[in-house]
Short mmCIF file of C-alpha atoms and ligand atoms in Angstrom, two decimals:
data_model
loop_
_atom_site.label_atom_id
_atom_site.label_comp_id
_atom_site.label_asym_id
_atom_site.label_seq_id
_atom_site.Cartn_x
_atom_site.Cartn_y
_atom_site.Cartn_z
CA MET A 11 -20.20 14.20 -15.05
CA ILE A 12 -22.39 12.16 -13.16
CA VAL A 13 -21.96 12.49 -9.70
CA GLU A 14 -23.55 8.72 -8.91
CA LYS A 15 -25.31 9.49 -5.39
CA GLN A 16 -25.48 6.71 -1.85
CA VAL A 17 -23.03 4.56 -3.91
CA PRO A 18 -22.02 1.41 -2.16
CA LEU A 19 -18.10 1.15 -1.22
CA GLN A 20 -18.19 -2.70 -0.29
CA PRO A 21 -17.42 -3.25 -3.67
CA HIS A 22 -14.55 -0.91 -3.35
CA ASN A 23 -13.06 -1.33 0.10
CA THR A 24 -10.55 -4.73 -0.13
CA PHE A 25 -12.34 -5.48 3.61
CA GLY A 26 -15.33 -5.46 2.31
CA ILE A 27 -17.01 -3.24 4.69
CA VAL A 28 -20.42 -2.00 4.07
CA ALA A 29 -21.08 2.01 3.45
CA ARG A 30 -21.84 4.08 1.70
CA ALA A 31 -20.86 7.20 -0.28
CA LEU A 32 -22.86 9.83 -0.25
CA HIS A 33 -21.37 10.91 -3.00
CA LEU A 34 -18.88 9.85 -5.68
CA ALA A 35 -16.90 10.80 -9.03
CA ARG A 36 -15.66 8.66 -11.72
CA ILE A 37 -12.42 9.79 -12.97
CA ARG A 38 -11.39 8.36 -16.76
CA THR A 39 -9.75 11.04 -17.85
CA GLU A 40 -7.88 14.33 -16.60
CA ALA A 41 -10.81 16.03 -18.96
CA ASP A 42 -13.62 14.29 -16.22
CA ILE A 43 -11.19 16.35 -13.01
CA ALA A 44 -12.31 19.34 -15.45
CA ALA A 45 -15.69 19.31 -16.42
CA LEU A 46 -16.64 18.24 -12.71
CA ARG A 47 -14.59 21.39 -11.47
CA ALA A 48 -16.71 23.79 -14.35
CA ASP A 49 -20.65 21.97 -12.69
CA PRO A 50 -21.14 24.25 -9.41
CA GLN A 51 -21.81 20.85 -8.03
CA TRP A 52 -18.57 20.56 -7.45
CA SER A 53 -18.24 23.98 -5.19
CA GLU A 54 -20.88 22.74 -3.43
CA LEU A 55 -19.84 19.42 -2.11
CA THR A 56 -16.18 20.57 -1.63
CA ALA A 57 -16.76 22.74 0.55
CA SER A 58 -16.32 21.80 3.63
CA THR A 59 -14.68 18.39 2.48
CA PRO A 60 -11.81 17.45 0.18
CA PRO A 61 -12.89 15.55 -1.95
CA PHE A 62 -11.84 11.33 -0.61
CA VAL A 63 -9.44 8.89 -3.78
CA LEU A 64 -9.95 5.69 -4.19
CA GLY A 65 -8.03 3.99 -5.76
CA GLY A 66 -8.96 -0.03 -5.41
CA GLY A 67 -9.27 0.25 -1.58
CA SER A 68 -6.65 -1.57 -0.28
CA ASN A 69 -5.44 -0.25 1.87
CA LEU A 70 -8.78 2.27 3.60
CA VAL A 71 -11.02 1.38 6.79
CA ILE A 72 -14.31 2.54 6.63
CA THR A 73 -16.12 4.18 9.60
CA GLY A 74 -19.14 4.98 8.17
CA ASP A 75 -20.83 6.94 5.15
CA VAL A 76 -18.63 8.53 3.22
CA ARG A 77 -19.35 12.17 2.95
CA PRO A 78 -17.00 13.97 1.13
CA LEU A 79 -17.25 13.59 -2.25
CA VAL A 80 -16.03 10.19 -3.51
CA LEU A 81 -13.47 10.87 -6.53
CA LYS A 82 -13.00 7.07 -7.75
CA VAL A 83 -10.20 7.11 -10.21
CA GLU A 84 -10.40 4.87 -13.40
CA ILE A 85 -7.71 6.11 -15.63
CA MET A 86 -6.82 2.47 -18.07
CA GLY A 87 -2.88 2.99 -20.26
CA ARG A 88 0.15 1.50 -20.14
CA ARG A 89 2.69 2.14 -22.18
CA LEU A 90 6.69 2.10 -22.62
CA ILE A 91 7.78 5.42 -22.86
CA GLU A 92 11.49 4.33 -23.49
CA ALA A 93 13.81 1.69 -23.13
CA THR A 94 17.98 2.68 -23.51
CA ASP A 95 21.04 0.69 -22.83
CA LYS A 96 20.52 1.98 -19.09
CA GLY A 97 16.56 0.45 -18.90
CA TRP A 98 13.25 0.81 -19.31
CA LEU A 99 10.84 3.99 -18.19
CA VAL A 100 7.58 2.73 -17.82
CA GLU A 101 3.70 4.36 -17.74
CA ALA A 102 0.83 3.64 -16.11
CA GLY A 103 -2.15 5.24 -15.81
CA ALA A 104 -3.85 4.95 -12.17
CA GLY A 105 -5.56 3.25 -11.85
CA GLU A 106 -4.94 0.69 -13.68
CA ASN A 107 -4.78 -2.83 -10.99
CA TRP A 108 -1.52 -3.03 -9.18
CA HIS A 109 -0.51 -7.29 -10.72
CA THR A 110 -1.76 -6.73 -13.57
CA PHE A 111 0.23 -4.57 -14.53
CA VAL A 112 3.41 -6.19 -12.82
CA GLN A 113 2.77 -9.03 -14.77
CA TRP A 114 2.54 -6.91 -18.36
CA THR A 115 5.81 -5.36 -18.00
CA LEU A 116 7.41 -8.56 -16.90
CA GLU A 117 5.37 -10.44 -20.21
CA GLN A 118 6.97 -7.46 -22.71
CA GLY A 119 10.65 -8.74 -20.57
CA TRP A 120 11.27 -5.22 -18.60
CA PRO A 121 12.05 -6.51 -15.51
CA GLY A 122 12.20 -4.94 -11.83
CA LEU A 123 8.89 -4.66 -10.55
CA GLU A 124 8.47 -9.51 -9.75
CA ASN A 125 9.02 -8.78 -5.65
CA MET A 126 5.78 -6.44 -5.81
CA ALA A 127 3.66 -9.10 -6.97
CA LEU A 128 0.36 -9.67 -5.73
CA ILE A 129 -0.06 -6.44 -4.12
CA PRO A 130 -3.64 -5.34 -3.90
CA GLY A 131 -5.26 -2.08 -4.64
CA THR A 132 -4.34 0.12 -8.04
CA VAL A 133 -1.16 1.90 -9.67
CA GLY A 134 -1.88 5.08 -9.03
CA ALA A 135 -2.65 4.13 -5.12
CA ALA A 136 0.64 3.08 -5.51
CA PRO A 137 3.31 5.77 -4.43
CA VAL A 138 0.22 7.16 -1.83
CA GLN A 139 1.87 4.85 0.63
CA ASN A 140 5.17 3.56 -1.39
CA ILE A 141 4.54 -0.05 -1.08
CA GLY A 142 6.98 -2.27 -0.74
CA ALA A 143 8.07 -6.36 -0.25
CA TYR A 144 10.78 -8.95 -0.42
CA GLY A 145 13.06 -5.73 -0.14
CA VAL A 146 11.87 -3.22 -3.12
CA GLU A 147 9.22 -0.06 -1.92
CA LEU A 148 7.91 1.48 -5.08
CA GLN A 149 11.13 4.61 -5.00
CA ASP A 150 13.08 1.94 -5.28
CA ARG A 151 11.99 2.46 -9.54
CA PHE A 152 9.22 5.35 -9.23
CA HIS A 153 10.09 7.72 -11.99
CA SER A 154 8.19 9.61 -12.48
CA LEU A 155 3.76 11.13 -11.26
CA ASP A 156 1.48 12.74 -13.13
CA ALA A 157 -1.14 14.33 -11.32
CA VAL A 158 -3.87 17.29 -10.99
CA ASP A 159 -4.01 20.03 -8.13
CA LEU A 160 -7.69 19.81 -7.51
CA HIS A 161 -7.59 22.79 -5.67
CA THR A 162 -6.38 24.86 -8.78
CA GLY A 163 -7.10 21.68 -11.10
CA GLU A 164 -3.67 22.39 -12.92
CA PRO A 165 -1.72 19.21 -13.96
CA PHE A 166 1.48 19.00 -12.05
CA THR A 167 4.55 16.92 -11.92
CA LEU A 168 6.46 14.94 -9.47
CA LYS A 169 9.89 12.76 -9.62
CA ALA A 170 10.79 10.86 -7.13
CA ALA A 171 11.89 13.87 -4.36
CA GLN A 172 9.19 15.53 -3.95
CA CYS A 173 7.62 12.73 -3.05
CA GLY A 174 8.41 12.75 0.36
CA PHE A 175 8.89 8.79 0.01
CA GLY A 176 9.20 6.78 3.31
CA TYR A 177 8.74 3.77 4.48
CA ARG A 178 4.60 3.31 3.73
CA ASP A 179 4.67 6.97 3.91
CA SER A 180 4.07 9.89 1.27
CA VAL A 181 3.21 13.67 0.38
CA PHE A 182 -0.34 11.46 -0.11
CA LYS A 183 -1.14 10.99 2.47
CA HIS A 184 -0.82 13.97 4.50
CA ALA A 185 -2.71 17.81 4.20
CA PRO A 186 -1.65 20.48 4.45
CA ALA A 187 -2.44 21.32 7.85
CA ASP A 188 -0.11 17.95 9.24
CA GLY A 189 3.30 20.13 9.05
CA ARG A 190 5.15 19.03 6.24
CA SER A 191 4.84 22.26 3.69
CA LEU A 192 4.36 19.24 0.35
CA GLY A 193 0.85 17.75 2.32
CA LEU A 194 -1.16 16.97 -0.35
CA ALA A 195 -4.41 14.30 0.54
CA GLY A 196 -7.74 15.89 -0.19
CA ARG A 197 -5.60 17.53 -2.64
CA ALA A 198 -3.21 16.60 -5.64
CA LEU A 199 -5.09 13.09 -7.46
CA ILE A 200 -2.66 11.64 -9.15
CA THR A 201 -3.17 10.21 -12.87
CA ARG A 202 -0.82 7.88 -14.21
CA VAL A 203 2.67 7.48 -12.72
CA ARG A 204 6.39 6.65 -13.95
CA PHE A 205 8.72 3.84 -12.71
CA TRP A 206 12.19 3.13 -14.45
CA LEU A 207 13.62 -0.89 -14.51
CA PRO A 208 16.98 -0.23 -14.72
CA LYS A 209 19.52 -2.49 -16.84
CA PRO A 210 21.18 -5.22 -16.48
CA TRP A 211 19.20 -6.52 -14.55
CA LYS A 212 18.80 -7.57 -10.86
CA PRO A 213 17.37 -9.95 -9.11
CA VAL A 214 16.69 -9.33 -4.83
CA LEU A 215 16.76 -12.44 -3.13
CA GLY A 216 18.24 -11.09 0.32
CA TYR A 217 14.84 -11.24 2.41
CA ALA A 218 14.69 -14.31 4.19
CA ASP A 219 11.29 -16.34 2.55
CA LEU A 220 13.62 -16.05 -1.69
CA GLU A 221 16.42 -17.07 1.09
CA ARG A 222 14.39 -20.41 1.73
CA ARG A 223 13.38 -20.75 -1.48
CA MET A 224 16.45 -20.65 -3.37
CA ALA A 225 17.61 -23.38 -0.06
CA GLU A 226 14.96 -25.57 -0.45
CA THR A 227 14.65 -25.45 -5.06
CA GLY A 228 18.53 -25.25 -5.42
CA GLN A 229 17.78 -22.49 -7.57
CA HIS A 230 20.89 -19.49 -6.75
CA ALA A 231 20.32 -17.78 -9.19
CA PRO A 232 16.12 -17.43 -10.10
CA ASP A 233 15.10 -15.35 -13.27
CA ALA A 234 12.64 -12.40 -12.64
CA ARG A 235 10.09 -15.48 -13.80
CA THR A 236 10.55 -17.22 -11.63
CA LEU A 237 10.68 -15.01 -8.48
CA PHE A 238 7.72 -13.13 -9.52
CA ASP A 239 6.12 -16.69 -9.26
CA TRP A 240 8.17 -17.25 -5.48
CA VAL A 241 6.47 -13.74 -4.43
CA VAL A 242 3.43 -15.22 -4.92
CA ASP A 243 3.50 -18.38 -4.45
CA ILE A 244 5.22 -16.83 -0.36
CA ARG A 245 2.27 -14.02 -0.59
CA ARG A 246 -0.47 -16.35 -0.99
CA ALA A 247 0.30 -19.04 1.29
CA LYS A 248 1.20 -16.08 4.90
CA LEU A 249 -1.25 -13.29 2.90
CA PRO A 250 -5.35 -14.17 3.41
CA ASP A 251 -6.83 -13.53 -0.69
CA PRO A 252 -9.09 -9.92 -0.28
CA ALA A 253 -11.82 -11.68 -2.91
CA VAL A 254 -12.08 -14.43 0.02
CA ILE A 255 -11.62 -12.97 3.77
CA GLY A 256 -11.14 -9.23 3.52
CA ASN A 257 -8.01 -7.37 5.13
CA ALA A 258 -6.38 -4.41 4.09
CA GLY A 259 -2.64 -5.63 3.81
CA SER A 260 -0.21 -5.76 6.72
CA PHE A 261 -1.77 -3.57 9.80
CA PHE A 262 0.70 -1.76 11.84
CA LYS A 263 3.64 -0.48 10.16
CA ASN A 264 6.91 -2.39 11.46
CA PRO A 265 8.22 -0.10 14.95
CA THR A 266 11.73 1.24 14.65
CA VAL A 267 13.33 1.47 17.73
CA THR A 268 16.59 3.04 19.19
CA PRO A 269 19.75 0.07 20.15
CA GLU A 270 18.98 1.00 23.53
CA GLN A 271 15.16 0.44 23.73
CA CYS A 272 16.23 -2.85 21.44
CA ALA A 273 18.35 -4.59 23.36
CA ASP A 274 15.77 -3.99 26.81
CA ILE A 275 12.82 -6.32 25.18
CA ILE A 276 15.79 -8.02 23.59
CA ALA A 277 16.76 -8.73 27.41
CA ARG A 278 13.12 -9.70 28.15
CA GLU A 279 11.72 -11.70 25.54
CA PRO A 280 15.39 -13.09 23.48
CA ARG A 281 12.66 -14.64 20.90
CA VAL A 282 11.96 -10.91 19.28
CA VAL A 283 12.51 -10.53 15.28
CA HIS A 284 14.16 -7.56 14.71
CA TYR A 285 16.15 -5.79 11.90
CA PRO A 286 19.51 -3.77 12.68
CA MET A 287 18.84 -0.58 10.18
CA PRO A 288 21.04 1.71 7.71
CA ASP A 289 20.82 4.09 9.95
CA GLY A 290 22.10 2.52 13.31
CA THR A 291 17.91 2.01 14.78
CA VAL A 292 16.74 -1.17 14.66
CA LYS A 293 13.12 -2.18 12.88
CA LEU A 294 11.16 -4.93 14.93
CA ALA A 295 8.76 -7.19 13.13
CA ALA A 296 4.96 -5.60 14.44
CA GLY A 297 3.72 -9.74 13.48
CA TRP A 298 5.68 -10.68 15.89
CA LEU A 299 5.11 -8.50 18.17
CA ILE A 300 1.30 -8.14 17.81
CA ASP A 301 1.70 -12.66 18.46
CA ALA A 302 3.16 -12.40 21.13
CA CYS A 303 0.52 -10.87 23.18
CA GLY A 304 -1.54 -13.69 22.30
CA TRP A 305 -3.81 -12.22 19.43
CA LYS A 306 -3.47 -14.40 16.85
CA GLY A 307 -7.06 -15.47 16.19
CA ARG A 308 -8.96 -13.37 18.05
CA GLY A 309 -10.43 -10.78 17.54
CA VAL A 310 -13.60 -8.24 18.92
CA GLY A 311 -17.36 -8.32 17.22
CA ASN A 312 -16.42 -9.47 13.15
CA ALA A 313 -12.96 -8.24 12.95
CA GLY A 314 -10.72 -10.20 14.13
CA VAL A 315 -6.35 -10.79 13.90
CA TYR A 316 -5.64 -14.18 10.77
CA GLU A 317 -5.09 -17.34 12.02
CA LYS A 318 -1.76 -17.53 10.28
CA GLN A 319 -0.35 -13.73 10.47
CA ALA A 320 -0.51 -11.17 12.71
CA LEU A 321 0.47 -8.09 11.72
CA VAL A 322 -3.33 -8.99 9.41
CA LEU A 323 -6.56 -7.34 10.39
CA VAL A 324 -10.10 -9.46 8.83
CA ASN A 325 -13.44 -8.89 8.26
CA ARG A 326 -14.80 -11.87 8.92
CA GLY A 327 -18.11 -11.34 7.78
CA GLY A 328 -19.82 -8.51 8.35
CA ALA A 329 -17.42 -6.31 10.70
CA THR A 330 -18.12 -2.40 10.39
CA GLY A 331 -15.47 -0.22 10.56
CA GLY A 332 -15.74 0.23 14.18
CA GLU A 333 -14.59 -3.17 15.37
CA VAL A 334 -11.67 -3.21 12.80
CA MET A 335 -10.80 0.23 14.94
CA THR A 336 -11.81 -0.69 17.80
CA LEU A 337 -9.60 -4.57 17.95
CA ALA A 338 -6.68 -2.57 16.83
CA GLY A 339 -7.65 0.28 19.34
CA ALA A 340 -6.68 -3.02 21.44
CA ILE A 341 -4.16 -4.22 19.67
CA GLN A 342 -2.01 -1.50 20.08
CA THR A 343 -3.10 -1.47 24.40
CA SER A 344 -1.62 -4.55 24.23
CA VAL A 345 1.51 -4.08 22.63
CA TYR A 346 2.40 -0.64 24.62
CA GLU A 347 1.41 -2.74 27.57
CA ARG A 348 3.28 -5.27 27.50
CA PHE A 349 6.55 -3.53 25.77
CA GLY A 350 6.04 -0.21 25.77
CA ILE A 351 6.06 0.44 22.07
CA ARG A 352 3.71 2.71 20.52
CA LEU A 353 2.27 0.54 17.42
CA GLU A 354 1.24 2.79 13.98
CA PRO A 355 -1.36 1.18 11.76
CA GLU A 356 -0.78 2.01 8.08
CA PRO A 357 -4.30 1.43 6.41
CA VAL A 358 -6.22 5.39 5.12
CA VAL A 359 -9.53 5.64 8.20
CA ILE A 360 -12.85 7.86 6.57
N1 EPU B 23 6.01 -13.31 12.87
C1 EPU B 23 5.42 -13.80 14.17
N2 EPU B 23 4.38 -14.35 13.83
C2 EPU B 23 3.26 -13.82 13.55
C3 EPU B 23 2.98 -12.65 12.10
C4 EPU B 23 5.10 -12.29 12.22
O1 EPU B 23 6.19 -14.41 14.73
O2 EPU B 23 2.17 -13.78 13.45
C5 EPU B 23 7.56 -12.97 12.75
C6 EPU B 23 7.41 -13.72 11.32
O3 EPU B 23 8.29 -15.55 11.49
C7 EPU B 23 8.52 -13.66 10.62
C8 EPU B 23 8.69 -11.74 10.54
O4 EPU B 23 7.27 -11.38 12.21
O5 EPU B 23 9.63 -13.38 11.41
C9 EPU B 23 8.43 -10.87 9.72
O6 EPU B 23 6.59 -11.76 9.25
P1 EPU B 23 6.85 -11.20 8.23
O7 EPU B 23 8.49 -11.76 7.36
O8 EPU B 23 5.84 -11.63 7.27
O9 EPU B 23 6.50 -10.28 7.21
P2 EPU B 23 6.27 -8.88 7.49
O10 EPU B 23 7.07 -7.64 8.36
O11 EPU B 23 4.09 -8.99 9.16
C10 EPU B 23 6.11 -7.18 5.96
C11 EPU B 23 5.89 -5.40 5.31
C12 EPU B 23 4.16 -6.87 3.80
C13 EPU B 23 5.68 -7.76 3.24
C14 EPU B 23 6.36 -8.27 3.58
C15 EPU B 23 7.36 -8.79 2.73
C16 EPU B 23 5.12 -4.30 6.29
C17 EPU B 23 4.31 -3.53 7.96
N3 EPU B 23 4.33 -5.49 6.01
O12 EPU B 23 5.55 -7.98 6.39
O13 EPU B 23 3.97 -5.87 3.85
O14 EPU B 23 4.29 -8.19 1.92
O15 EPU B 23 7.10 -7.34 4.60
O16 EPU B 23 7.79 -7.95 2.52
O17 EPU B 23 6.14 -3.68 6.45
C18 EPU B 23 1.76 -4.66 3.51
O18 EPU B 23 2.25 -3.51 3.96
O19 EPU B 23 0.23 -4.87 3.10
C19 EPU B 23 2.46 -5.85 3.80
C20 EPU B 23 1.77 -7.20 2.78
#
């Protein structure tokens, strides 16, 4: 097992932040994990800090050179496990590119992931933050995953109920010590993920941007491929391409408030974008709140707020993780002062 030293991380984070991993190991098979754990360097490098598992780096802010051992997951492969009259069970290696995997499932004639087209990152990172877009979350199509316990080296399998999925959240985002008995950050390395794509396929069309497309095109019963194309178009129009402008997608979660809090905000700001949730709470559009505070196009150093969508922070060239976090903090302060709402960042900060 080769542990590389001083590895540039700029190509491995979509923000394009310049930093190095002091030590990095590439994981291509389950056997690589066993070999690494058997290497004397393992105990040396993981004695004081748990390793850091890196997927596509699309939901990450790096604030300096990374001292924990970085495990770069490059486990590939995708296959159909079974097709029944109720659906398709499909599996992919954690290192597979998410969008390429979605495209491949559609080409094979297994629809169900199309609303999540073009989300940057890898298959293995998808459950970590329970990715979601246009009315579908990963947990809606998730079957199970395989992982390796980095403490013991033992492989294990988790079903959906064991992953603690929430809005952009799961057990994999929480350290074991932060109160969740199942916190698995730094402990679990996801190797493979399985998806259940039910039959008959039903389009998920409730999202405003998709309804607009239906009205514009007159297509009220789009097939999965059309829906995929619409989602790709909408995302391209609204979100910066990380290959061109560094970013990590939405930087903050959409906050949830009580109906009373929402009524209070509406009384002051009648135009606030809000969505009543099935559990009686109300979700507010963080992008709208940030926009209302006048942040679009502003920035700190080389970190900025994207001109077309205030929820996305961008690297205008040479931004440091510190600049990104300073900007994020300034946005949080102004939204709190104006609306009394604490915005919570979506990406993992290291
Ligand atoms: N809005 C503004 N100004 C802005 C940005 C947004 O007024 O600068 C308003 C929009 O007009 C719209 C509302 O806020 O009425 C919501 O905006 P949008 O529809 O763009 O969705 P979002 O809430 O910003 C969420 C997810 C995205 C996901 C889309 C589509 C979160 C934090 N973000 O964005 O996920 O693609 O919905 O489902 O939940 C991601 O997590 O990285 C991500 C891109």
